[in-house]
Coordinates of C-alpha atoms in Angstrom, one line a residue:
X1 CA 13.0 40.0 27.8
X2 CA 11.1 38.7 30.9
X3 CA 7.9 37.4 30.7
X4 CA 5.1 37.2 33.8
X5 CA 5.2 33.3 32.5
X6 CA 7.9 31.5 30.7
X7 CA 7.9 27.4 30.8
X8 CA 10.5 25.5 29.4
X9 CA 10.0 21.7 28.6
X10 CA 8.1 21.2 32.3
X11 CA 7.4 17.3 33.4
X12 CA 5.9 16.2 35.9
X13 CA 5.8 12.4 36.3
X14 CA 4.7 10.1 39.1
X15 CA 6.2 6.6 38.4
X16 CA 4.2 5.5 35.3
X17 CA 2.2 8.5 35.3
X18 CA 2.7 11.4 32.9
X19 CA 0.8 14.5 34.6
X20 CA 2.6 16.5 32.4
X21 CA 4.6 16.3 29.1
X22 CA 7.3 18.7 27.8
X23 CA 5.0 21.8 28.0
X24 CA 6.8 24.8 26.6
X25 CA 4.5 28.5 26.7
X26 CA 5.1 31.9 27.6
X27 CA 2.6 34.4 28.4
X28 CA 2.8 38.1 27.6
X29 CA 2.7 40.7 30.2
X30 CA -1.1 42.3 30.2
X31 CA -2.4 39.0 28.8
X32 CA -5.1 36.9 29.7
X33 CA -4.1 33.5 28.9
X34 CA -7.0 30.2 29.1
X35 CA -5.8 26.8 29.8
X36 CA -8.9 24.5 28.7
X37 CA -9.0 20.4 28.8
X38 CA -10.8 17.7 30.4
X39 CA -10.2 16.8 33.9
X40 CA -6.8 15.2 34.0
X41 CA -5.4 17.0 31.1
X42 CA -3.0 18.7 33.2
X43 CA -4.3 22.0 34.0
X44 CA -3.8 21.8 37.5
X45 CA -0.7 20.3 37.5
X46 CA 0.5 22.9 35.4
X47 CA -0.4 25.6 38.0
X48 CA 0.7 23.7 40.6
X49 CA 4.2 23.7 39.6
X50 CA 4.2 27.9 38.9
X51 CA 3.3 28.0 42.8
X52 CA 6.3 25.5 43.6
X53 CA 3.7 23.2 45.6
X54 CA 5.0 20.3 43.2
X55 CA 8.3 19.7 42.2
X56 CA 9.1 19.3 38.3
X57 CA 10.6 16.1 37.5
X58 CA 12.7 17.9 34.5
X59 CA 12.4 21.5 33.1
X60 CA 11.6 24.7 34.5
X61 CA 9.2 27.1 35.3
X62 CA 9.1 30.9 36.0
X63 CA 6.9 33.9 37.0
X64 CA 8.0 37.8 36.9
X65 CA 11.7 36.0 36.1
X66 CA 12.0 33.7 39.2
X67 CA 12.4 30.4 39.4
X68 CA 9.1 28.7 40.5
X69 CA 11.2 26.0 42.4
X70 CA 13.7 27.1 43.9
X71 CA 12.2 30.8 44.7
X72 CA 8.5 30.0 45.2
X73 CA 8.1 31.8 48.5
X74 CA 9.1 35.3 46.4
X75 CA 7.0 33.8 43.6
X76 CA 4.0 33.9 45.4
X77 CA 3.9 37.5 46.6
X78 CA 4.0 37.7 43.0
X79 CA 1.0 36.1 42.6
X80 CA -3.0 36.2 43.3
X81 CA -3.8 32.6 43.2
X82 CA -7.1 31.2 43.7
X83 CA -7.2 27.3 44.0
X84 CA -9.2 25.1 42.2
X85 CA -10.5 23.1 45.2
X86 CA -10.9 26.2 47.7
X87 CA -10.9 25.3 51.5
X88 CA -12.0 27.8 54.5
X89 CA -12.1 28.8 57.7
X90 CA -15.0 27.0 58.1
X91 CA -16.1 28.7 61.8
X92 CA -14.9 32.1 60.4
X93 CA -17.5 34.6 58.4
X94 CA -16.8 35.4 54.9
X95 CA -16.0 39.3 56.5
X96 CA -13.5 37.6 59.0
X97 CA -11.8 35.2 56.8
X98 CA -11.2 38.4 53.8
X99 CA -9.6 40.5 56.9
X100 CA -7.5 37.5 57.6
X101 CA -6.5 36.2 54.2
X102 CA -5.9 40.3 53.5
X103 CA -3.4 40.6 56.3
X104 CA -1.5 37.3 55.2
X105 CA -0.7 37.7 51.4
X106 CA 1.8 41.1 51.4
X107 CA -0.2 42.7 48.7
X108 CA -3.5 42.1 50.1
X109 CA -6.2 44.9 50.5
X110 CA -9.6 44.7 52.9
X111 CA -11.3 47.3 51.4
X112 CA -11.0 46.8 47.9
X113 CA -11.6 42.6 49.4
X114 CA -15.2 44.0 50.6
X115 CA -16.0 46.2 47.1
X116 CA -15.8 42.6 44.9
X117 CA -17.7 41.0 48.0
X118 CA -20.0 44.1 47.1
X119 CA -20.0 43.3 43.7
X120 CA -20.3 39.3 43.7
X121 CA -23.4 40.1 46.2
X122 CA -22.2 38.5 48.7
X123 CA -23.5 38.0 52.3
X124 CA -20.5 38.3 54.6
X125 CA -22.1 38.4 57.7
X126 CA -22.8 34.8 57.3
X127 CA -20.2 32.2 58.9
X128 CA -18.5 30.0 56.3
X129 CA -20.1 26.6 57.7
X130 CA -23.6 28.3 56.9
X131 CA -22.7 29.2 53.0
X132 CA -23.1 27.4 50.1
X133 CA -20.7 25.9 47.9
X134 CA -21.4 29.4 45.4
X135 CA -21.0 31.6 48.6
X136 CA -17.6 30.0 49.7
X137 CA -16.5 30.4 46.0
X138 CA -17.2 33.9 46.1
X139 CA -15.4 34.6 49.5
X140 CA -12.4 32.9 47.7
X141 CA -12.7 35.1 44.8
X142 CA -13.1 38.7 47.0
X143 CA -10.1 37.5 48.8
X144 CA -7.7 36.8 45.2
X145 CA -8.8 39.5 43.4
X146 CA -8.5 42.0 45.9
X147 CA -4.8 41.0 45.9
X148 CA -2.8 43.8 44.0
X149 CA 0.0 41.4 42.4
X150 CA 1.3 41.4 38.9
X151 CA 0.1 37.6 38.2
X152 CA -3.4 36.7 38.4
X153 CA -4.1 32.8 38.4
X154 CA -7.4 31.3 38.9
X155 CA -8.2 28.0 38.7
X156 CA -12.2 27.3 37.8
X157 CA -13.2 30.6 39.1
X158 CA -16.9 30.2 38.4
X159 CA -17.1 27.2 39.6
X160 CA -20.7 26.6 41.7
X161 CA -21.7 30.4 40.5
X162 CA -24.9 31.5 39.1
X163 CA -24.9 33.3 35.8
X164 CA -24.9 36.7 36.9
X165 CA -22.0 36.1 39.7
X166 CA -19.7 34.4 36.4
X167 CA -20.2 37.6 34.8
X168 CA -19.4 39.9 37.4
X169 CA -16.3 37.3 37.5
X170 CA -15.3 38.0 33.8
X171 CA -16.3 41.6 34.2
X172 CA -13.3 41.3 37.0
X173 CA -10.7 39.5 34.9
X174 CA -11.0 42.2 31.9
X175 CA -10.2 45.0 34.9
X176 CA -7.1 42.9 35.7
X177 CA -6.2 43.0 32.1
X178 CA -7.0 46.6 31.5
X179 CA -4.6 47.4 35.0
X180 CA -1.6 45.8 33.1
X181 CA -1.7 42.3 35.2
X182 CA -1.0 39.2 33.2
X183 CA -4.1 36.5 34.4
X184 CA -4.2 32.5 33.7
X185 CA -7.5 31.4 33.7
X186 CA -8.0 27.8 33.8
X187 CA -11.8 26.5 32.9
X188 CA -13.9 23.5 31.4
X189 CA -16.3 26.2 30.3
X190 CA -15.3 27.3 26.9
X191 CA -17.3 30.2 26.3
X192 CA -15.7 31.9 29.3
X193 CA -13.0 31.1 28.1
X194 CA -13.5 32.5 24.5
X195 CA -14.8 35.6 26.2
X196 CA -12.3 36.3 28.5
X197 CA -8.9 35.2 27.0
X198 CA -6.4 36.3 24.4
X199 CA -5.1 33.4 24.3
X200 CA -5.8 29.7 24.9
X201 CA -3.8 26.5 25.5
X202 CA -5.3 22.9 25.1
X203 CA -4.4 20.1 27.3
X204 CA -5.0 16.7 26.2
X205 CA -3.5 13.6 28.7
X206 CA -0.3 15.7 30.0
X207 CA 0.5 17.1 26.0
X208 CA 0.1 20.5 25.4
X209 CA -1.5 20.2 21.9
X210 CA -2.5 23.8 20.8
X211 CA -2.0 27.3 21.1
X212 CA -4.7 29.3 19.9
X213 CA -5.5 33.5 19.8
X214 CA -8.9 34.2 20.4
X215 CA -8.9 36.5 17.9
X216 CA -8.0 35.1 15.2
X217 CA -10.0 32.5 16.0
X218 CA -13.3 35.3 15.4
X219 CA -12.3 35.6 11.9
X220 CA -13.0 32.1 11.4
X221 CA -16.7 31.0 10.2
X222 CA -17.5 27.3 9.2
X223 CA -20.0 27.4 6.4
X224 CA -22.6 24.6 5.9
X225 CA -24.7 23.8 2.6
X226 CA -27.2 21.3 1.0
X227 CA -26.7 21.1 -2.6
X228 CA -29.4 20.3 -5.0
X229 CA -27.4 19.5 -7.7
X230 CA -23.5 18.8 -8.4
X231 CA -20.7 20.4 -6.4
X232 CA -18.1 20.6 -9.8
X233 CA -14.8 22.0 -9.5
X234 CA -13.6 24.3 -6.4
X235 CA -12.0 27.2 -8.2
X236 CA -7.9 27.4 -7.4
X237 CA -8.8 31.1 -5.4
X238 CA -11.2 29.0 -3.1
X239 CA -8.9 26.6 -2.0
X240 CA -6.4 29.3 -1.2
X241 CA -8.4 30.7 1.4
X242 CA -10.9 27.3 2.6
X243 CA -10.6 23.8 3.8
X244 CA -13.6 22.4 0.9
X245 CA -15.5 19.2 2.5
X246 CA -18.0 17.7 0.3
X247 CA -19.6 14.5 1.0
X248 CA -22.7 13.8 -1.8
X249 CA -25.0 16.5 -1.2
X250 CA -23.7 17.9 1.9
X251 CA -20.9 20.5 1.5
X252 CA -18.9 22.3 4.5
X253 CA -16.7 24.8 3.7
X254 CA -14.1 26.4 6.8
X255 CA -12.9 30.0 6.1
X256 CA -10.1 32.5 7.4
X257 CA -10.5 35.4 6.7
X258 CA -12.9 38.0 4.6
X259 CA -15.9 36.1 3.4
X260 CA -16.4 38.1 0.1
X261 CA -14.3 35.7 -2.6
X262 CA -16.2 32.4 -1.1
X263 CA -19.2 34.3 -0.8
X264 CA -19.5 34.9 -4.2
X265 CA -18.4 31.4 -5.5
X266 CA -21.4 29.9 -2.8
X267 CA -23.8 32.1 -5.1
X268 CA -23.0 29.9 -8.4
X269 CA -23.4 26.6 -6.7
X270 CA -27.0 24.8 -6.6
X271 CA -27.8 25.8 -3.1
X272 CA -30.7 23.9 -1.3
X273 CA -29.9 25.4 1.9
X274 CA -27.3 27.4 3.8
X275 CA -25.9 27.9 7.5
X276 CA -23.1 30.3 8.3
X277 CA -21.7 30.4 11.8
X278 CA -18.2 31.9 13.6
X279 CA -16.2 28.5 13.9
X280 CA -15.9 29.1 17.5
X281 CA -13.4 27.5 20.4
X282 CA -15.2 24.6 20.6
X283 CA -14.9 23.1 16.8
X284 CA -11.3 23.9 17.6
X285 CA -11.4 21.5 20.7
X286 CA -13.5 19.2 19.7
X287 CA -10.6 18.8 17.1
X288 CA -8.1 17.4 19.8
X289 CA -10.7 15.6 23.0
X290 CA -13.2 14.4 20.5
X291 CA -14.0 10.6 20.4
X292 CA -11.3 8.6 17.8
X293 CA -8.7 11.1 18.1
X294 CA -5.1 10.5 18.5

């Protein structure tokens, strides 16, 4: 089977420096995959090396089943790449620089380049020296989406956009999805990323350190309670199905799963107060970048 993204054991080192460790993923065809970490975690590094601007120091990488090294230039017209630190054609307006950047990539398409212009609201009358950081962006974002390749991969799309532009964005990246192309989005924000993506993987110093499905994340909920009186015994069929943490009065319960069987042992405890909440992306990454960990 060939996957739009297969990585084997990738490395990239520059003399002491470890940019990237041993990363093994794949990505399914039709996915939308998040890579999420701090900056130097490796994100970029990691795309990097699927365009075969970087040369691995050991393993391998490949998109639609070619090798991102040695056949990067057929790579590429595989690929709609947007750059996390975009640079234009600074003399050029945003209509000029989508006619040119269309003509250049082989899959590339004006008029579909203008409709996401259309729909980011975008100005392209106005020369690229004139725009704002959240106007370049968007020029940048007409010109990769508009690009009608198999592989989507977009590094900080939303970067320097208003609220309403990152969800015409998202809007965007579920039409990818939903026209069979395979997208890797690479954020710091995590609910984009929750919202948009399948799947995510975290990136802590070079180590790819979790894989995580989005939606099995959703039937996750972490439970908080005060308890005016003693905890006792967790029953056998709670701890089947909950990580119990009980410190003095305070109790936190985290749950997979149907909420029914824990919901009916919570109503026998002496409850002072309670809080129920979807556990969420971010208790699973605070889990691997927050202070103290190893």
């Amino acid at each position: 089977m060939t996957y739009p993204v297969e990585i084997s054991g990738l490395t990239k080192r520059y003399a002491a420096l470890t940019a990237l460790a041993d990363c093994r993923l794949t990505v399914e065809r039709g996915e939308v995959f998040g890579l999420l970490g701090p900056n130097g975690a490796g994100k970029s590094t990691l795309i990097r090396l699927l365009m075969g601007f970087l040369r691995p120091t050991s393993g391998e990488a490949r998109i639609e089943g070619l090798d991102c090294r040695h056949d990067s230039l057929a790579v590429r017209s595989r690929v709609a790449y947007l750059p996390g630190d975009v640079r234009l054609f600074r003399t050029m307006t945003g209509a000029g620089v989508l006619d040119f950047l269309s003509r250049l990539h082989p899959r590339g398409n004006l008029q579909r380049a203008i409709g996401v212009a259309r729909r980011l609201d975008l100005d392209l009358s106005r020369r690229v020296t004139a725009s704002s950081s959240g106007m370049r962006q968007k020029v940048a974002l007409a010109a990769t989406l508009a690009v009608d390749a198999p592989v989507v991969i977009l590094d900080e799309p939303t970067t320097h956009l208003d609220p309403t532009a990152r969800r015409e964005v998202l809007a965007l990246v579920r039409e990818a999805k939903q026209a069979g192309k395979t997208v890797v989005f690479s954020s710091h924000v995590m609910s984009e990323v929750e919202d948009a993506c399948d799947r995510v993987a975290i990136l802590r110093a070079g180590h790819l350190v979790h894989t995580q499905a989005i939606g099995s994340l959703r039937r996750q909920h972490r439970i908080r309670a005060r308890l005016s009186g003693p905890l006792g015994e967790v029953p056998e069929r709670v701890r089947e199905h909950a990580q119990v943490v009980s410190a003095d009065e305070l109790l936190e319960v985290i749950v997979s799963g149907e909420l029914c069987e824990l919901l009916g042992w919570l109503a026998t405890l002496p409850l002072a107060d309670l809080q129920i909440e979807p556990l969420g992306l971010k208790a699973v990454y605070d889990q691997y970048h927050s202070n103290g960990v190893e």
